[in-house]
Short mmCIF file of N, CA, C and O in Angstrom, two decimals:
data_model
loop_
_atom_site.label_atom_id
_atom_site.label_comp_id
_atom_site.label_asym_id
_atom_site.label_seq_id
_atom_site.Cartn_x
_atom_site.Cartn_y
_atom_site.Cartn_z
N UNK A 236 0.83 -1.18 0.00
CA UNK A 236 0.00 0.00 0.00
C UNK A 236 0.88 1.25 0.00
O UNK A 236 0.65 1.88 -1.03
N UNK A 237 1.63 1.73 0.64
CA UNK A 237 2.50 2.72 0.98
C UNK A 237 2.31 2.95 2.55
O UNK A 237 1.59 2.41 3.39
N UNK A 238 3.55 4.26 2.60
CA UNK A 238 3.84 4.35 4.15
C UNK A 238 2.83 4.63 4.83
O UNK A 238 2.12 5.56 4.47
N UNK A 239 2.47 3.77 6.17
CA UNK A 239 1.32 4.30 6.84
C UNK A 239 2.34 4.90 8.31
O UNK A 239 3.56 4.78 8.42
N UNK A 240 1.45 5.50 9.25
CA UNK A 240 1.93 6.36 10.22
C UNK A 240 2.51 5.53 10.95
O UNK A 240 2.08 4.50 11.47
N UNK A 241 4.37 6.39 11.00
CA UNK A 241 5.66 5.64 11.63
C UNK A 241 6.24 4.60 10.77
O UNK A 241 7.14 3.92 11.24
N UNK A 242 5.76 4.35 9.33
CA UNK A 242 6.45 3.28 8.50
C UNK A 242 7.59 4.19 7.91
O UNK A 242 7.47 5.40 7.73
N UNK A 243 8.72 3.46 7.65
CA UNK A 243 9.63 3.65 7.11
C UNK A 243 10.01 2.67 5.68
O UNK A 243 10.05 1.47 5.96
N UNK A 244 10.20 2.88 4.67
CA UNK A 244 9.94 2.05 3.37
C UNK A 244 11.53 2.17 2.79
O UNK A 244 12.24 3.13 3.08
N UNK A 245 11.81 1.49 2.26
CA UNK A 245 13.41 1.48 1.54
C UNK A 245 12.93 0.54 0.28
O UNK A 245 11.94 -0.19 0.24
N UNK A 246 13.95 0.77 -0.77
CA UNK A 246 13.65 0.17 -2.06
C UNK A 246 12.78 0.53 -2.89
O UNK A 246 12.73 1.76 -2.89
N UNK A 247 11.97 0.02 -3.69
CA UNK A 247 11.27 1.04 -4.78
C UNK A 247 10.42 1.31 -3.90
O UNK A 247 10.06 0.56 -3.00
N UNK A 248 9.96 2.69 -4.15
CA UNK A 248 8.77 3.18 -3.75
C UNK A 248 8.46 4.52 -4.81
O UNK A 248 9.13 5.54 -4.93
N UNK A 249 7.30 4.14 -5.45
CA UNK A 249 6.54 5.19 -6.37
C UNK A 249 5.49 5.80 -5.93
O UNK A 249 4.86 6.61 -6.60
N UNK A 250 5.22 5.47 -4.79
CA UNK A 250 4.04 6.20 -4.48
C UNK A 250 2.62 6.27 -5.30
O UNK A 250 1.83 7.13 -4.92
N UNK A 251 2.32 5.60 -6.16
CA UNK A 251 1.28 4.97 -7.03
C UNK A 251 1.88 5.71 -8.35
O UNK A 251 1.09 5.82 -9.30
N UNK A 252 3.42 6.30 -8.53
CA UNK A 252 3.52 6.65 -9.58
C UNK A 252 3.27 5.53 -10.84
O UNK A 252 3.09 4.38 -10.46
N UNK A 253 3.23 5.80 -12.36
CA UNK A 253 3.26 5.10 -12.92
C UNK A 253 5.07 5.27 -13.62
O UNK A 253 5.75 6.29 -13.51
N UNK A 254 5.47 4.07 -14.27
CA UNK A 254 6.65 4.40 -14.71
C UNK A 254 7.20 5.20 -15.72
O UNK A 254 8.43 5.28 -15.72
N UNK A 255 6.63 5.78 -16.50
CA UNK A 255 6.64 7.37 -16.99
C UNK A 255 6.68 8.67 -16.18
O UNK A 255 7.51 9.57 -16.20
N UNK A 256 5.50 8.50 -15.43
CA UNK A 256 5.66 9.92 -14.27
C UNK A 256 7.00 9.85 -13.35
O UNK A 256 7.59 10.82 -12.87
N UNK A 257 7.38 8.37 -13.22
CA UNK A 257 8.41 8.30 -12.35
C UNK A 257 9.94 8.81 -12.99
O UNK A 257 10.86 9.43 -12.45
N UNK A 258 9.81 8.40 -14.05
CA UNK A 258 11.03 9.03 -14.78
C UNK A 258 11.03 10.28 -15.62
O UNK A 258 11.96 10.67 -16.32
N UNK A 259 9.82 10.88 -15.45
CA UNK A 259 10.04 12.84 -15.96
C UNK A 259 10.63 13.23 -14.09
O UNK A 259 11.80 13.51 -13.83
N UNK A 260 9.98 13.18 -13.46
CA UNK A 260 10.42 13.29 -11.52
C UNK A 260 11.83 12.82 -11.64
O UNK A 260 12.67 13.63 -11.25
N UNK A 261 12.28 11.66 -12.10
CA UNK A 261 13.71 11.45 -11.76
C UNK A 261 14.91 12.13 -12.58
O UNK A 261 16.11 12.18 -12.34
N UNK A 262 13.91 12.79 -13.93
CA UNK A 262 14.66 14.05 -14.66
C UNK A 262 15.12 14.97 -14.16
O UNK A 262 16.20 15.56 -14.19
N UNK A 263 14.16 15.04 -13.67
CA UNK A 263 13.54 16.44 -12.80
C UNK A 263 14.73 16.67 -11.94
O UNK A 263 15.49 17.65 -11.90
N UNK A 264 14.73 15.17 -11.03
CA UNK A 264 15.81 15.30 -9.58
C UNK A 264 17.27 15.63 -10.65
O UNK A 264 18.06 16.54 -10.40
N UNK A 265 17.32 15.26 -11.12
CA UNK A 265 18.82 14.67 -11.77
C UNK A 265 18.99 15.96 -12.51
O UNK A 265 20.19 16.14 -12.30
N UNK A 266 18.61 16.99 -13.23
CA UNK A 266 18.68 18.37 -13.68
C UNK A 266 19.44 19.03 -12.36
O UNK A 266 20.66 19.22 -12.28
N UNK A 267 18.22 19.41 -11.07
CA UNK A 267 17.73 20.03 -10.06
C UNK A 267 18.84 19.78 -8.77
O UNK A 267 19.80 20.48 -8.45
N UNK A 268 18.34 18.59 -8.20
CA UNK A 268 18.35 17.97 -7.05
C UNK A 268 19.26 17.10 -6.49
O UNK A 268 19.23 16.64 -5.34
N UNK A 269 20.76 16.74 -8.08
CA UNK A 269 21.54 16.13 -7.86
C UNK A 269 21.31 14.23 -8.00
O UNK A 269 22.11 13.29 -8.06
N UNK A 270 20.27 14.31 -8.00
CA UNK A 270 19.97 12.77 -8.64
C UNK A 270 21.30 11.40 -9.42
O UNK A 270 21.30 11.11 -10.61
N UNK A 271 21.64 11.18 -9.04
CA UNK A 271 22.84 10.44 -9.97
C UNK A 271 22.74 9.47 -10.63
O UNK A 271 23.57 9.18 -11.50
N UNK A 272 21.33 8.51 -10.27
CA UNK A 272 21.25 7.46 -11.03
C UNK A 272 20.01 7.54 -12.39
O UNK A 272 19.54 8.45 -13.07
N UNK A 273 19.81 6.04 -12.28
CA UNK A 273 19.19 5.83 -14.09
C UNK A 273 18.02 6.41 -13.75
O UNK A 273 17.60 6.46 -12.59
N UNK A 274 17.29 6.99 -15.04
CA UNK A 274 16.17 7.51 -15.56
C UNK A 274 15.20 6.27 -15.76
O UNK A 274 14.76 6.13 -16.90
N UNK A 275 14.92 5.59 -15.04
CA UNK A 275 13.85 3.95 -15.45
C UNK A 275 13.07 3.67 -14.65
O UNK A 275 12.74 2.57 -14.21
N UNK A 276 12.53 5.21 -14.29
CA UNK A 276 11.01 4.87 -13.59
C UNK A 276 10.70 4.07 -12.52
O UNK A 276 9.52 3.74 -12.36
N UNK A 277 11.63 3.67 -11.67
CA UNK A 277 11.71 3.03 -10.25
C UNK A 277 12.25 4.45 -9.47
O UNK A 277 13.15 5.15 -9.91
N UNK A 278 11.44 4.73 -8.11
CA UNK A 278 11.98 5.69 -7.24
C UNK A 278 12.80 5.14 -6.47
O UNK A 278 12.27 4.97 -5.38
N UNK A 279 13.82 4.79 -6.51
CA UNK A 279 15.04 4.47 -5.80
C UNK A 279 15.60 4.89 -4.34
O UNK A 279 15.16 6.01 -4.08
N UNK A 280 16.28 4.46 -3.45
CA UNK A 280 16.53 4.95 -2.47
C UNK A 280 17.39 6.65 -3.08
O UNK A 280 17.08 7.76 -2.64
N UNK A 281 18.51 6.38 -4.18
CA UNK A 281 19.02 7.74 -4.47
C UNK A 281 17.92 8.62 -5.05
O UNK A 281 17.97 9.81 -4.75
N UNK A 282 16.98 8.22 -5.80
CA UNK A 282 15.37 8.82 -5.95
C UNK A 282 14.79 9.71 -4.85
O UNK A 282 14.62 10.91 -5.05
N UNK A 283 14.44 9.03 -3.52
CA UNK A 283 14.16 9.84 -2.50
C UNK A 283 15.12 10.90 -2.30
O UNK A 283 14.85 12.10 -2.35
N UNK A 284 16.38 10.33 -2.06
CA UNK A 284 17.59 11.24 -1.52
C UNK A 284 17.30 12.95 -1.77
O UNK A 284 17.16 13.86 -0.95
N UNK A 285 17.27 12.95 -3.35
CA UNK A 285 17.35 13.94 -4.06
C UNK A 285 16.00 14.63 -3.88
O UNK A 285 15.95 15.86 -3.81
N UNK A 286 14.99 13.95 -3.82
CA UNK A 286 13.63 14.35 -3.56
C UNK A 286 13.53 14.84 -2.07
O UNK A 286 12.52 15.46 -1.73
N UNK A 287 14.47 14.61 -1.22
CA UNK A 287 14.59 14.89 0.43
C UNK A 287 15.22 16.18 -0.12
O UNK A 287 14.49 17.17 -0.10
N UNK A 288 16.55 16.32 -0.64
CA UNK A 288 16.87 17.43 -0.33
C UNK A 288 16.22 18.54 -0.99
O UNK A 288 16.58 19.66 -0.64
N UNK A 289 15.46 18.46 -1.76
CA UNK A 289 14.22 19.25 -2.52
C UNK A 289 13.77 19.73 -1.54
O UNK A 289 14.10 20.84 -1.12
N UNK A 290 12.55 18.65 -0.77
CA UNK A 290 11.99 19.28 0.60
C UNK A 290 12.58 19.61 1.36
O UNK A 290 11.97 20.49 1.97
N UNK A 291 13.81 19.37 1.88
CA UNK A 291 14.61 19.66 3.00
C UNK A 291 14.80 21.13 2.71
O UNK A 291 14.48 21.89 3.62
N UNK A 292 15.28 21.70 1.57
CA UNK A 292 15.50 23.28 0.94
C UNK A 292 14.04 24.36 0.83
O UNK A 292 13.79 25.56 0.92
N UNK A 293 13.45 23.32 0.63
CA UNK A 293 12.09 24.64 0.09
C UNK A 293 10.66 23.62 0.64
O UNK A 293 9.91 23.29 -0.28
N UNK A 294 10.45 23.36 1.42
CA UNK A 294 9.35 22.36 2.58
C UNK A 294 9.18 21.94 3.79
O UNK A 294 8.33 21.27 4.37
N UNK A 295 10.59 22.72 4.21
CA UNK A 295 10.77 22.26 5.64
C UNK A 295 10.67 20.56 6.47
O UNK A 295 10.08 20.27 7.51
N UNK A 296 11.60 19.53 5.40
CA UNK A 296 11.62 18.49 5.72
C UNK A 296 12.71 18.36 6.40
O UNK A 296 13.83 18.44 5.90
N UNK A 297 12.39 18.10 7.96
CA UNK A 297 13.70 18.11 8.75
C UNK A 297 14.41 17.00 8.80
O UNK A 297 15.38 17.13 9.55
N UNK A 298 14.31 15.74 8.20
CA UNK A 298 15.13 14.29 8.74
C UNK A 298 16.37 14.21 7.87
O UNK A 298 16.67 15.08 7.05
N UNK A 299 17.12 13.03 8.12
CA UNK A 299 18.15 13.27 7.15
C UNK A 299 17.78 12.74 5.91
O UNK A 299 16.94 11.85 5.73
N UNK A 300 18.57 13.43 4.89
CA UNK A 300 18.56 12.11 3.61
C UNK A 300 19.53 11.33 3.08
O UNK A 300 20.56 11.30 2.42
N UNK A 301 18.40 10.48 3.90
CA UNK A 301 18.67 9.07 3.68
C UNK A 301 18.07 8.05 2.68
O UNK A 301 18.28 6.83 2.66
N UNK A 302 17.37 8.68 1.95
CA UNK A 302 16.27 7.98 0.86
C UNK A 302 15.25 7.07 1.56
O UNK A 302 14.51 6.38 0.86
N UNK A 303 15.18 7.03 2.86
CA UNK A 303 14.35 6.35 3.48
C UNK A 303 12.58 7.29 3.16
O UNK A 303 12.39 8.42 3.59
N UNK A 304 11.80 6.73 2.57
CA UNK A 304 10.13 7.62 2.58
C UNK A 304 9.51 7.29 4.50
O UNK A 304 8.77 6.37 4.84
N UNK A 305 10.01 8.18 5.24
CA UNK A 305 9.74 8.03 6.00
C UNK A 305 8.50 9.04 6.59
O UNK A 305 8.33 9.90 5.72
N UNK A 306 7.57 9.28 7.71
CA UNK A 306 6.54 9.49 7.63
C UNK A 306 6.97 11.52 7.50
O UNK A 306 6.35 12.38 6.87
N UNK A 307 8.22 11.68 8.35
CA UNK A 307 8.25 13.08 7.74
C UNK A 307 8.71 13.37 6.32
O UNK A 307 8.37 14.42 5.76
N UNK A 308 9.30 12.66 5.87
CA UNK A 308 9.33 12.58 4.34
C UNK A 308 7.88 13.24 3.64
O UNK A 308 7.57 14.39 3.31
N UNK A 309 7.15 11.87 3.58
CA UNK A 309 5.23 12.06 2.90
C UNK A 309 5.36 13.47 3.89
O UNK A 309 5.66 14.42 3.16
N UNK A 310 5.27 13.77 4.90
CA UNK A 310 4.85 15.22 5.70
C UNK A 310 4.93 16.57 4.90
O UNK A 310 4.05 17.41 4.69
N UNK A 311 6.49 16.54 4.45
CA UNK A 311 7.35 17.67 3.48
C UNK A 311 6.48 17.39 2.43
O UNK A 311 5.68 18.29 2.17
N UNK A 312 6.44 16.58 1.88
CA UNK A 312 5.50 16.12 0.23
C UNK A 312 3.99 16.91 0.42
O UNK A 312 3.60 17.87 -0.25
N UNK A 313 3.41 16.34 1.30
CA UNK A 313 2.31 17.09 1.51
C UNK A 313 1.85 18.35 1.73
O UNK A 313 0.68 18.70 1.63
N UNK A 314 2.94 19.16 2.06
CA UNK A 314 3.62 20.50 2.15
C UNK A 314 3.21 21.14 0.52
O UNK A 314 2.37 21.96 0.16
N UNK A 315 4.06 20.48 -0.09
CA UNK A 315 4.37 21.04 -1.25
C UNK A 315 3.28 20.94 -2.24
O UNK A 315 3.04 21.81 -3.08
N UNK A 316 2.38 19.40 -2.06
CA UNK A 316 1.30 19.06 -3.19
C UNK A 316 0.10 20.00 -2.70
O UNK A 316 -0.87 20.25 -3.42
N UNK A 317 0.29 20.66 -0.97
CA UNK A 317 -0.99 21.16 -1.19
C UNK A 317 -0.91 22.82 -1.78
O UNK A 317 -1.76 23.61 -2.21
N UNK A 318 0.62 22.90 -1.54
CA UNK A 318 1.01 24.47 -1.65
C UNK A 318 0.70 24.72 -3.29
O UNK A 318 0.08 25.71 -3.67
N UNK A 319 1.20 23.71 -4.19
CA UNK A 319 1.40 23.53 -5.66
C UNK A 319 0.18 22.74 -6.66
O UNK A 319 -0.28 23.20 -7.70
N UNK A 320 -0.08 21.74 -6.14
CA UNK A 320 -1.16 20.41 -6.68
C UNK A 320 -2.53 20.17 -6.32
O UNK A 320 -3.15 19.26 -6.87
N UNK A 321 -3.11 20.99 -5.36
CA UNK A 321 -4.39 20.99 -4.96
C UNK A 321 -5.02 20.19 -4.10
O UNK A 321 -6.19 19.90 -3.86
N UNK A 322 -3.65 19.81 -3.55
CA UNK A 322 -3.90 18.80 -2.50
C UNK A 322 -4.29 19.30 -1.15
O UNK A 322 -3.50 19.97 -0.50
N UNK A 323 -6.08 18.84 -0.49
CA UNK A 323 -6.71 19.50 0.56
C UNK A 323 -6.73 18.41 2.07
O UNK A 323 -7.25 18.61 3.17
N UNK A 324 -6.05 17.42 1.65
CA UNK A 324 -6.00 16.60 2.75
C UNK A 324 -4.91 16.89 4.39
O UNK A 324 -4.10 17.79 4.59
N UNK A 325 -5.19 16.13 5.01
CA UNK A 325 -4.17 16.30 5.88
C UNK A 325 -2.48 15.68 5.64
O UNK A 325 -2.08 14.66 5.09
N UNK A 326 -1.54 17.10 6.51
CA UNK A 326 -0.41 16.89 6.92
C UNK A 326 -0.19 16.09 7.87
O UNK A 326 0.17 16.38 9.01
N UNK A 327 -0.44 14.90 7.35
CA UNK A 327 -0.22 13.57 8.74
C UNK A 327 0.81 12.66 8.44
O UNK A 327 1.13 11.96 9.41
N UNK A 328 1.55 12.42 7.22
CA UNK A 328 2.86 11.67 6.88
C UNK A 328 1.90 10.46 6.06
O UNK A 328 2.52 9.65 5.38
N UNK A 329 0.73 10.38 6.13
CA UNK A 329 0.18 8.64 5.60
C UNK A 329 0.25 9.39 3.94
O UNK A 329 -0.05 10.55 3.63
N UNK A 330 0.73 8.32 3.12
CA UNK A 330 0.68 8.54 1.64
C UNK A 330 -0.92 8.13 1.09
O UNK A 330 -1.16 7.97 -0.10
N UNK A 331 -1.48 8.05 1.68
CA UNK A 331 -3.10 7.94 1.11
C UNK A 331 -3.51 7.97 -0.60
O UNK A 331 -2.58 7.92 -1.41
N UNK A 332 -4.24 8.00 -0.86
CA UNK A 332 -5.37 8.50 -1.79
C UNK A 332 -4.71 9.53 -2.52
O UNK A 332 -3.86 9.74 -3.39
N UNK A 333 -5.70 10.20 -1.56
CA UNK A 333 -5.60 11.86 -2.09
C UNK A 333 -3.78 12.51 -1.82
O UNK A 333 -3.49 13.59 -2.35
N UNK A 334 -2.72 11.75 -1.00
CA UNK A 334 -1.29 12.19 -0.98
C UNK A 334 -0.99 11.37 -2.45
O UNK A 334 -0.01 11.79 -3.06
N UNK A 335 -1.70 10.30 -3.05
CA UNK A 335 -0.97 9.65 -4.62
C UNK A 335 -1.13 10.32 -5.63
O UNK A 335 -0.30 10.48 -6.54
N UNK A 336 -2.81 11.02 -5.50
CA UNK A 336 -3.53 11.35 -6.64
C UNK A 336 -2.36 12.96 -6.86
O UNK A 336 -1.96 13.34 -7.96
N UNK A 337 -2.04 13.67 -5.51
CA UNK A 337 -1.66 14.77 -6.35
C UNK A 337 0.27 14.50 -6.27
O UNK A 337 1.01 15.46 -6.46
N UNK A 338 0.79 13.25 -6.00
CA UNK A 338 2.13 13.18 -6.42
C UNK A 338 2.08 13.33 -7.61
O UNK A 338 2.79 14.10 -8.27
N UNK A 339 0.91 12.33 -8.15
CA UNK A 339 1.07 12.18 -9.06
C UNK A 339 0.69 13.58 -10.34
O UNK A 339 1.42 13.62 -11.33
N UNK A 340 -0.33 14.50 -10.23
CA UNK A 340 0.05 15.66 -10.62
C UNK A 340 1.30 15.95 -10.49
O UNK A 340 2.01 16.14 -11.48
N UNK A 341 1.74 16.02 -9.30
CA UNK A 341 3.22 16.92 -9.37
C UNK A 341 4.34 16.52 -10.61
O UNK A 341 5.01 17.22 -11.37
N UNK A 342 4.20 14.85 -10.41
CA UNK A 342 5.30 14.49 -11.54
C UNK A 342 4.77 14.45 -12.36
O UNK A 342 5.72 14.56 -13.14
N UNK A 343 3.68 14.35 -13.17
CA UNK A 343 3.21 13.99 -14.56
C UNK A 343 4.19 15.52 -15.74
O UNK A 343 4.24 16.75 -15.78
N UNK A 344 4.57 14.70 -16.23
CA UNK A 344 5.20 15.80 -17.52
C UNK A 344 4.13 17.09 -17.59
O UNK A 344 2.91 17.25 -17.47
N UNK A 345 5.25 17.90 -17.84
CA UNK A 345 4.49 19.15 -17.91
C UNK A 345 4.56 19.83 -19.62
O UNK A 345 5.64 19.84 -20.22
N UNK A 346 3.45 20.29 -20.19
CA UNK A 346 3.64 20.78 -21.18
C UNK A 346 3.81 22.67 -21.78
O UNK A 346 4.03 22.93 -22.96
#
């Protein structure tokens, strides 16, 4: 399902991305965010990393990065999808529903 409250997740985690959205986002990191690895649509532990220090700079995600999606991780995310993506749910760390539906806005290619 994804992280629920106090889970900590390592290894792929897309967050209900699909593997297209996942690799314009891992463009994205790898332009931006310092990203170093492959473009192939798996969110990777170096995936998060880069996506931490995103939030960590401009979301106020305080943990380290560690590529771990940990519940302040989704917290910072939720920060940003509601500031940017229209996301009206709660800042509670659970990747839910409504935390997939607007990741997934966030990464979908932009035209």
């Amino acid at each position: 399902m994804g992280p629920q409250a106090g889970a900590r997740l390592t290894a792929i985690e897309n967050l209900g991305l699909n593997a297209s959205d996942a690799e314009y986002l891992q463009g994205w990191l790898a332009s931006y965010w310092g990203y170093p690895g492959a473009v192939d649509g798996q969110l990777d532990t170096e995936s998060w990393k880069a996506l931490q220090r995103f939030l960590q700079e401009r979301w106020g995600y305080p943990g380290a990065v560690d590529g771990v999606v940990s519940t302040e991780t989704v917290k910072a995310l939720q920060r940003r999808l509601r500031a940017h993506e229209s996301y009206t749910g709660p800042i509670d760390g659970i990747a839910g529903p409504s935390t997939r539906e607007a990741f997934k806005r966030f990464a979908a290619p932009k035209s």
